[in-house]
Coordinates of C-alpha atoms and ligand atoms in Angstrom, one line a residue:
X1 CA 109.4 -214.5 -76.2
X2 CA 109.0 -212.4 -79.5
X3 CA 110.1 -208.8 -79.1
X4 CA 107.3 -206.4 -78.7
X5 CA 105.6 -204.9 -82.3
X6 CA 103.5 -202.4 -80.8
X7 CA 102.5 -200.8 -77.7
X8 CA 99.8 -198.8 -76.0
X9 CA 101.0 -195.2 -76.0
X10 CA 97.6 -193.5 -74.6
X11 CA 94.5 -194.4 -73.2
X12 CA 91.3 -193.0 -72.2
X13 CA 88.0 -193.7 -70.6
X14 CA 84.5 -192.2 -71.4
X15 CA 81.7 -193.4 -68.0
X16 CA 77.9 -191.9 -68.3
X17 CA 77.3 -189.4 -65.1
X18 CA 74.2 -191.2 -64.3
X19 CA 74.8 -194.2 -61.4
X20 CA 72.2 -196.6 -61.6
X21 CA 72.5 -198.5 -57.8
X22 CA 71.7 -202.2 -56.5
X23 CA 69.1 -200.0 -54.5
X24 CA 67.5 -198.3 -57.5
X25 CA 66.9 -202.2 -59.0
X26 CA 65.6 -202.8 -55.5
X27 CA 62.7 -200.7 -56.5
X28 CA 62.1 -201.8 -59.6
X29 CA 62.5 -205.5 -59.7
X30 CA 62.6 -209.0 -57.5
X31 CA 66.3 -208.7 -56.7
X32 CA 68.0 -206.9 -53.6
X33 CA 71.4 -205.3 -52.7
X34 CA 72.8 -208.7 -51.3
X35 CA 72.3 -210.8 -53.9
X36 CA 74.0 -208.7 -56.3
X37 CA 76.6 -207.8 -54.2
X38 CA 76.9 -211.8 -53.0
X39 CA 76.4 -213.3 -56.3
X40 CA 78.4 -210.7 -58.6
X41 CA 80.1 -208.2 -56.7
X42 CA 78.5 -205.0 -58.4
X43 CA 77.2 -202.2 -56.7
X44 CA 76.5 -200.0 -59.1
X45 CA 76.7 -199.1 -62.7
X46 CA 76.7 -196.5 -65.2
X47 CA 73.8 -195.6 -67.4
X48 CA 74.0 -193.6 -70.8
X49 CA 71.4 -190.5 -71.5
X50 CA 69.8 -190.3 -75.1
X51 CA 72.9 -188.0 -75.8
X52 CA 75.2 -190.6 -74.9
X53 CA 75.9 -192.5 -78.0
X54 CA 78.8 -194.9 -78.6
X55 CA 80.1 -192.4 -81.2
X56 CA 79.6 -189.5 -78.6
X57 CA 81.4 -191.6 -75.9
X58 CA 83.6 -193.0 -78.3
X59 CA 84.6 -189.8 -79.1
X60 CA 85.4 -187.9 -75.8
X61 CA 87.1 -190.9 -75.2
X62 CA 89.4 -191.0 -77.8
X63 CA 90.5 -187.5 -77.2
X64 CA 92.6 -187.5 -74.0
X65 CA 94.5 -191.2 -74.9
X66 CA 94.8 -189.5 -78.3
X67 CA 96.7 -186.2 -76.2
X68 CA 98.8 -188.3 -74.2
X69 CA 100.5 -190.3 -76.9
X70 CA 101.3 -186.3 -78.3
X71 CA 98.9 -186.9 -81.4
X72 CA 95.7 -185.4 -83.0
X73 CA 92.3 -187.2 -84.9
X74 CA 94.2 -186.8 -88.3
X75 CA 97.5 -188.9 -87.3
X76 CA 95.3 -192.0 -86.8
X77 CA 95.8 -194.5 -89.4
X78 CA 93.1 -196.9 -88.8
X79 CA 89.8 -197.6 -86.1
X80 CA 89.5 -200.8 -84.2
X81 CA 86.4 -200.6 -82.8
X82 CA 84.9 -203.4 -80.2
X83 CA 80.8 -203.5 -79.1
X84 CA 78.0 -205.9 -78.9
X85 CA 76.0 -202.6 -78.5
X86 CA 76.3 -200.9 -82.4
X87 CA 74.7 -197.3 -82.1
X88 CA 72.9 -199.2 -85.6
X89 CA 73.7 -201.6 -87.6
X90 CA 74.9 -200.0 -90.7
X91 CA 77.8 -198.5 -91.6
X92 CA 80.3 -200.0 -88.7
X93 CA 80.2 -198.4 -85.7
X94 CA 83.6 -197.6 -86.1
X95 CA 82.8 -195.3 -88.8
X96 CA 80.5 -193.5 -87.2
X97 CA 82.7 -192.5 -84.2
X98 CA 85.5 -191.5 -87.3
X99 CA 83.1 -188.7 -88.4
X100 CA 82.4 -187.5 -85.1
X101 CA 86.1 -187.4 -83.5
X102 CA 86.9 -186.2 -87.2
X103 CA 89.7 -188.9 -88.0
X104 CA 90.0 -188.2 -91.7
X105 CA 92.8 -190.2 -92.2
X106 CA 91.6 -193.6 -90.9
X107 CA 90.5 -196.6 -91.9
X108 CA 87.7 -197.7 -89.8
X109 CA 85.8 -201.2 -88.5
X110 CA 84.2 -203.2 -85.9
X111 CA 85.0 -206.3 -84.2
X112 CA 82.6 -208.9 -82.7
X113 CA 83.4 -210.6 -80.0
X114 CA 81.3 -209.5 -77.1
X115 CA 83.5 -209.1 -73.8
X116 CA 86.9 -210.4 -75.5
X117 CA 86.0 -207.5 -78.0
X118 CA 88.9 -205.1 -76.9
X119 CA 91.6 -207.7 -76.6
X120 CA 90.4 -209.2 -80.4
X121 CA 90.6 -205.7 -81.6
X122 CA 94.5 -205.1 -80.1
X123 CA 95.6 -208.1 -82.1
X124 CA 94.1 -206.8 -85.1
X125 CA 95.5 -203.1 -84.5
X126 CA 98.9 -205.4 -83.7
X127 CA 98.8 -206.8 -87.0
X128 CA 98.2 -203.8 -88.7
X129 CA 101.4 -202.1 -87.0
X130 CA 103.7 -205.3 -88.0
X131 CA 102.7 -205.5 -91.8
X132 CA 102.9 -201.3 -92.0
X133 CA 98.9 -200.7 -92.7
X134 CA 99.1 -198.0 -89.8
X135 CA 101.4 -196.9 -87.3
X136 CA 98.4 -194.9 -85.2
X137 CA 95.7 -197.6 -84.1
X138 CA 92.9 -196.4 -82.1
X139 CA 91.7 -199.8 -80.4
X140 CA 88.0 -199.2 -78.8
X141 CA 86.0 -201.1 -76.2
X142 CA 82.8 -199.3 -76.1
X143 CA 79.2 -200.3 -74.6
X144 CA 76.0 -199.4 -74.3
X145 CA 74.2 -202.5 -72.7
X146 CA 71.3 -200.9 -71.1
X147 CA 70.0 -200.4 -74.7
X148 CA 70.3 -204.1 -75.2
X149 CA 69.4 -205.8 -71.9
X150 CA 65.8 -207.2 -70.9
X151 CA 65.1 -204.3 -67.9
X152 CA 62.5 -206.9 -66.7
X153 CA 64.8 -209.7 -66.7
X154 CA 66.4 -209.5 -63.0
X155 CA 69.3 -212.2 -64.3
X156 CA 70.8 -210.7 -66.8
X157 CA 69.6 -206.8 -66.3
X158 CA 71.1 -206.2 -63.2
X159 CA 74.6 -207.4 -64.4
X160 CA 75.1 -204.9 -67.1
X161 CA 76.3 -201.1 -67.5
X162 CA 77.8 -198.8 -70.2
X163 CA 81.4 -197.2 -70.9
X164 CA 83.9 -196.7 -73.2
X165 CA 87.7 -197.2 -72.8
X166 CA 90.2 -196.7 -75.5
X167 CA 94.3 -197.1 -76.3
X168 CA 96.2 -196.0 -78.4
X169 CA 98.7 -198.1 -80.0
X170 CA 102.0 -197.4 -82.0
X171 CA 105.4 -199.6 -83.0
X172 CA 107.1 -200.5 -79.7
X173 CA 109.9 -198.3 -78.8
X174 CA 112.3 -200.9 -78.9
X175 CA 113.3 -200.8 -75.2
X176 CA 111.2 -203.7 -74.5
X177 CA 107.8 -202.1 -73.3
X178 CA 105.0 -203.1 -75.0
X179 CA 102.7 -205.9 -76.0
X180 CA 104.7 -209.3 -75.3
X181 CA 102.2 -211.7 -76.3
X182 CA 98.7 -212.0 -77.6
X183 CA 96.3 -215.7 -77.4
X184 CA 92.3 -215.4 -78.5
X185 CA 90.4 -218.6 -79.2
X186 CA 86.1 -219.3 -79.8
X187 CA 83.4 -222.0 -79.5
X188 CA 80.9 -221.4 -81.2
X189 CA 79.0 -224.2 -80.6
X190 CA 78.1 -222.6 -77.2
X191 CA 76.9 -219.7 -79.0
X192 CA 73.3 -220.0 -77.4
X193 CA 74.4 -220.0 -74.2
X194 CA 74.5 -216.1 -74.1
X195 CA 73.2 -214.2 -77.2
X196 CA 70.4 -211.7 -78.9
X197 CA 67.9 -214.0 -80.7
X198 CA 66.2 -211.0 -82.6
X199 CA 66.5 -208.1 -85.0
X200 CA 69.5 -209.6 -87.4
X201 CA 68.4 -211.5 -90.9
X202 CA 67.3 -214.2 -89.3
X203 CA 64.6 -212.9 -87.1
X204 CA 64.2 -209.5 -88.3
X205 CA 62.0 -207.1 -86.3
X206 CA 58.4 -208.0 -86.0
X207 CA 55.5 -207.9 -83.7
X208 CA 56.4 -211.5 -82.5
X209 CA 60.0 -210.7 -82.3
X210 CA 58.8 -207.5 -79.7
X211 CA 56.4 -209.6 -77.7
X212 CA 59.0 -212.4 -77.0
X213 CA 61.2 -209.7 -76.5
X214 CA 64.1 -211.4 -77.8
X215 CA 65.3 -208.0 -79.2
X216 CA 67.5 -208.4 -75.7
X217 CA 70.4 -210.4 -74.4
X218 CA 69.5 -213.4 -73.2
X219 CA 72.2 -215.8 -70.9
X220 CA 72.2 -219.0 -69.3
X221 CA 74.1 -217.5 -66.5
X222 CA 75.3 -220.7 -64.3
X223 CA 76.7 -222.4 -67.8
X224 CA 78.4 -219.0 -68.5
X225 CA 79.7 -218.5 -65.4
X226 CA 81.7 -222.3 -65.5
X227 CA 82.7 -222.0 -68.9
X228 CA 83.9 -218.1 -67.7
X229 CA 86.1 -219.6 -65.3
X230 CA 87.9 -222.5 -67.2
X231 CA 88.4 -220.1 -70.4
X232 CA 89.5 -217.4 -68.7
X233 CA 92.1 -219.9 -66.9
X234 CA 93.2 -221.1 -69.8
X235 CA 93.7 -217.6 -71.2
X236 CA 95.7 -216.5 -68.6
X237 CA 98.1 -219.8 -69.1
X238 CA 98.5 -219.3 -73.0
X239 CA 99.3 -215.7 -72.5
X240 CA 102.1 -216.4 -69.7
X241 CA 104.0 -219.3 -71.2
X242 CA 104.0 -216.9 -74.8
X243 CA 105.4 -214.3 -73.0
X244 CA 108.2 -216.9 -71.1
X245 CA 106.4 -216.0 -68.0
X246 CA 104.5 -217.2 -65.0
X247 CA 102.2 -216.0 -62.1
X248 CA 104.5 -214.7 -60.1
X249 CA 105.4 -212.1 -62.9
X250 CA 102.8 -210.5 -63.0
X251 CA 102.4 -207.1 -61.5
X252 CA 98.8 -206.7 -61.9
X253 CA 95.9 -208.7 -63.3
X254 CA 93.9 -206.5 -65.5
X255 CA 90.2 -209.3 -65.7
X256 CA 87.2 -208.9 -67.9
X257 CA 85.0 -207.5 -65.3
X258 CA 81.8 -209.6 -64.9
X259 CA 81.7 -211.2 -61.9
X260 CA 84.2 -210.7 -58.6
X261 CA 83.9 -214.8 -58.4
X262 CA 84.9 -215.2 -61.8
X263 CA 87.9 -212.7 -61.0
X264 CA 89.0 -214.4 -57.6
X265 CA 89.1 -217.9 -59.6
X266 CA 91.1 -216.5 -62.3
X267 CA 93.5 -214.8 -59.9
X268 CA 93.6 -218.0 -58.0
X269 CA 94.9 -220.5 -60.8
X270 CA 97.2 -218.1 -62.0
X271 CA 98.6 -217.7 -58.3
X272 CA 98.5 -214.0 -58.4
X273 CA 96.9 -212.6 -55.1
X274 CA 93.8 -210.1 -55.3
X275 CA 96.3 -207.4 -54.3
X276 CA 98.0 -207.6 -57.6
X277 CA 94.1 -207.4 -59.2
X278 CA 92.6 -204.8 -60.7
X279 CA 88.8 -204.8 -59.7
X280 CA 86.3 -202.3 -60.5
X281 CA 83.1 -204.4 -61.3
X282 CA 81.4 -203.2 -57.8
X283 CA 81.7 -199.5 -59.7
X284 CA 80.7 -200.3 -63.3
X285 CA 79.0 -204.1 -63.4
X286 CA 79.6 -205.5 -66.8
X287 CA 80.7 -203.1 -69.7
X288 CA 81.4 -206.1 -71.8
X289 CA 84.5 -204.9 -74.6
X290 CA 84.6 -201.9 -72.6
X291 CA 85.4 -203.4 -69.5
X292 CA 89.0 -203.7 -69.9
X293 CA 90.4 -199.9 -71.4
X294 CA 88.3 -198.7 -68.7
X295 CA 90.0 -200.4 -66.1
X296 CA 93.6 -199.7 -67.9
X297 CA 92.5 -196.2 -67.8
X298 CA 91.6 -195.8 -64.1
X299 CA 94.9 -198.1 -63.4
X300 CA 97.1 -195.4 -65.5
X301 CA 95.1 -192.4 -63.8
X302 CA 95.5 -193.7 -59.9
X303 CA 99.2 -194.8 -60.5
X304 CA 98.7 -198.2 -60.3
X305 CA 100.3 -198.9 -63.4
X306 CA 103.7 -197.5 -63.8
X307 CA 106.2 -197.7 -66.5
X308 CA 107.9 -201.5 -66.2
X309 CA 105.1 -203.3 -64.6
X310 CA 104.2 -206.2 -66.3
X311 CA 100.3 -206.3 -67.0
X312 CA 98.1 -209.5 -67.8
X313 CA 95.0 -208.8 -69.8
X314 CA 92.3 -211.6 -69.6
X315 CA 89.1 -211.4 -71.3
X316 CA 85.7 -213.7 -71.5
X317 CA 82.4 -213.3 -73.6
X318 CA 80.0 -214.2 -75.9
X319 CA 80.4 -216.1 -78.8
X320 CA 82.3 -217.9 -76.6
X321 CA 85.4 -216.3 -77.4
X322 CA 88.1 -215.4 -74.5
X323 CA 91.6 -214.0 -75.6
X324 CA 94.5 -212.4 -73.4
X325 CA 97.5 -210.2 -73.4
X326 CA 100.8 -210.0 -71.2
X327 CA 102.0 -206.1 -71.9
X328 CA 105.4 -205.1 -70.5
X329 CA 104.5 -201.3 -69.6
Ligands
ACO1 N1 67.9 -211.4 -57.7 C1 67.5 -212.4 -56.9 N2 67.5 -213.7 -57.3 C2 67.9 -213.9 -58.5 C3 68.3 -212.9 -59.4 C4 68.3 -211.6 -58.9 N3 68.7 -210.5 -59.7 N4 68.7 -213.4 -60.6 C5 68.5 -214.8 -60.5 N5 68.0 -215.0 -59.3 C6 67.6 -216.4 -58.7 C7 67.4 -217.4 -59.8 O1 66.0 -217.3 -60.2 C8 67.7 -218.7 -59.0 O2 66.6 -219.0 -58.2 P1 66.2 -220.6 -58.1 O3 67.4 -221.2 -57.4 O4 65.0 -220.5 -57.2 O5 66.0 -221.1 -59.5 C9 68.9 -218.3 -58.1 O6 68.8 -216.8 -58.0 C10 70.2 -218.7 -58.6 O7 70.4 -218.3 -59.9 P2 71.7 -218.6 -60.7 O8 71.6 -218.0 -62.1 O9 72.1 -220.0 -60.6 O10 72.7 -217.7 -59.9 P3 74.3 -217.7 -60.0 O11 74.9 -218.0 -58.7 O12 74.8 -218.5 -61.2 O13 74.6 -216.1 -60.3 C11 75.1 -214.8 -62.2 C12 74.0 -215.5 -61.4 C13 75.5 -213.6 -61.4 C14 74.4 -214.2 -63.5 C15 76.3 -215.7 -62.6 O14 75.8 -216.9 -63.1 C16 77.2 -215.1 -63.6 O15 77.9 -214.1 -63.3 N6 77.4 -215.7 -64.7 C17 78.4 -215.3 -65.7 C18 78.0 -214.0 -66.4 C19 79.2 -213.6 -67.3 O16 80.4 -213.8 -66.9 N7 79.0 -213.1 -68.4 C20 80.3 -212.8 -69.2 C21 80.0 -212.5 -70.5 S1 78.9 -211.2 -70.7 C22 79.0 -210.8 -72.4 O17 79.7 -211.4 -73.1 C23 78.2 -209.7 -72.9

């Protein structure tokens, strides 16, 4: 087990007032409350206003995890910032939530790896603490899916929500909280199982590209869902034997939150019972990189996670990528 290089001193959570229910998709497409509820576990989820931009959101976010670790915009070194929902395309989206929470000091850029996002961007903001580019690291999941997703599409639009969650991370303290192992790993070559066909280089935006309206996610849900399951299984494993640890370890299982199936699977191969999970999917559906911070967050804020717990952070997503964490708190 290597000895911890940075930890999360702060986090903080940014959710859109407006609740978008199973009931309110009742109305509006082929679906109903049970097959949501049966088939992913979700409820309900938040939806962002035209105000509501992942630099707003980012923002606010970044304030209060910012506060807690005793620190101000200025002291952060550098911007990690995680989406698969960019406010636009150019400059980084990162750099557009630096001029809004007014982080003169930092360095500031994105990361693409759809749901894994957050966890891809803390080994990055790791790295950066262990070869002395920064010692503040503001690591951000943020989301605004509802922009992106096919609202006609009743298999993929019902699934999604937005959010932001962010943490704050610094060198370890030296007592032996903090991060105790990372593990992220991609295929590619199932890229097309889950993906945005239009509006990049390839297919810029055109008539066509708006009729076909592949300006929107598009997911081969079943194949996703299998693939979920073993990678996120596999995450869990690699993250565990880094760390010197197994199952029975673990304090609380912090999942990606897609899909409450997915979640109960993970849990069960890694023989950590659903009372030791985190689950807030029925509140928030799918914030993709957001996903996780905001679940840290509530964790923090309710008192489920207190200082000395072990955590396990498993994520899945596009790309495929899938990546984990084990964090001694
Ligand atoms: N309401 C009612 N019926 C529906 C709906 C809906 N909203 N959506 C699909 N159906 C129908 C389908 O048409 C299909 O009907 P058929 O059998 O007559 O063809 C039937 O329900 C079953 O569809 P499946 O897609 O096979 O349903 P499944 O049990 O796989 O559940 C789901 C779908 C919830 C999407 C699941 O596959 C899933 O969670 N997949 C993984 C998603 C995920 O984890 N994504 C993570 C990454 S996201 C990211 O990176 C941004």
């Amino acid at each position: 087990m290597k000895r911890p290089i940075a930890h999360i001193a702060g986090t903080g959570r940014y959710a859109p007032a407006q609740v978008l229910t199973n009931q309110d998709w009742e109305a509006r497409l082929d679906t109903s409350d049970q097959w949501i509820r049966d088939r992913s576990g979700i409820a309900e989820r938040r939806v962002a206003d035209d105000r509501e931009t992942i630099a707003y959101m980012a923002s606010e976010a970044s304030k209060p995890a910012l506060a807690e670790a005793g620190l101000t915009p200025a002291d952060v070194d550098a911007i990690v910032l995680a989406t698969a929902s960019w406010d636009r395309l150019l400059p980084s989206q990162a750099c557009d939530v630096q001029a809004v929470l007014g982080a003169k000091n930092a360095a500031a850029f994105d990361v693409g790896a759809a749901c894994s996002g957050f966890l891809y961007a803390t080994n990055v903001a790791e790295g950066l603490i262990a070869t002395a580019q920064a010692e503040t690291v503001l690591v951000i999941g943020a989301e605004r899916l509802t922009r992106i997703m096919d609202w006609e599409d009743r298999s993929t639009a019902i699934l999604f929500g937005d959010g932001v969650g962010v943490a704050v991370l610094r060198p370890a303290p030296g007592d032996g909280r903090g991060i105790l192992s990372t593990y992220m790993k991609s295929d590619g070559t199932l890229g097309d199982l889950l993906y945005r066909p239009g509006g990049g280089t390839v297919a810029p935006p055109s008539e066509q590209l708006l009729a076909d309206r592949s300006q929107y996610i598009r997911m081969a849900g079943r194949e996703v869902f299998k693939s979920a399951v073993r990678s996120m299984a596999d995450a869990c494993d690699h993250a565990l034997q880094r760390a010197g640890l197994s199952g029975d370890d673990v304090d609380l299982l912090i999942p990606h939150q897609a899909n409450i199936r997915i979640i109960e699977a993970t849990a069960k191969h890694a023989s950590i019972p659903m009372s030791k999970v985190y689950v807030n999917v029925d509140r928030y559906g799918n914030t993709s990189a957001a996903s996780i911070p905001i679940a840290l967050d509530e964790g923090i804020r309710e008192g489920r996670i207190t200082a000395g717990m072990m955590i396990l952070l498993v994520a899945f997503g596009g790309g495929f990528t899938w990546a984990s964490a084990a964090v001694r708190w």
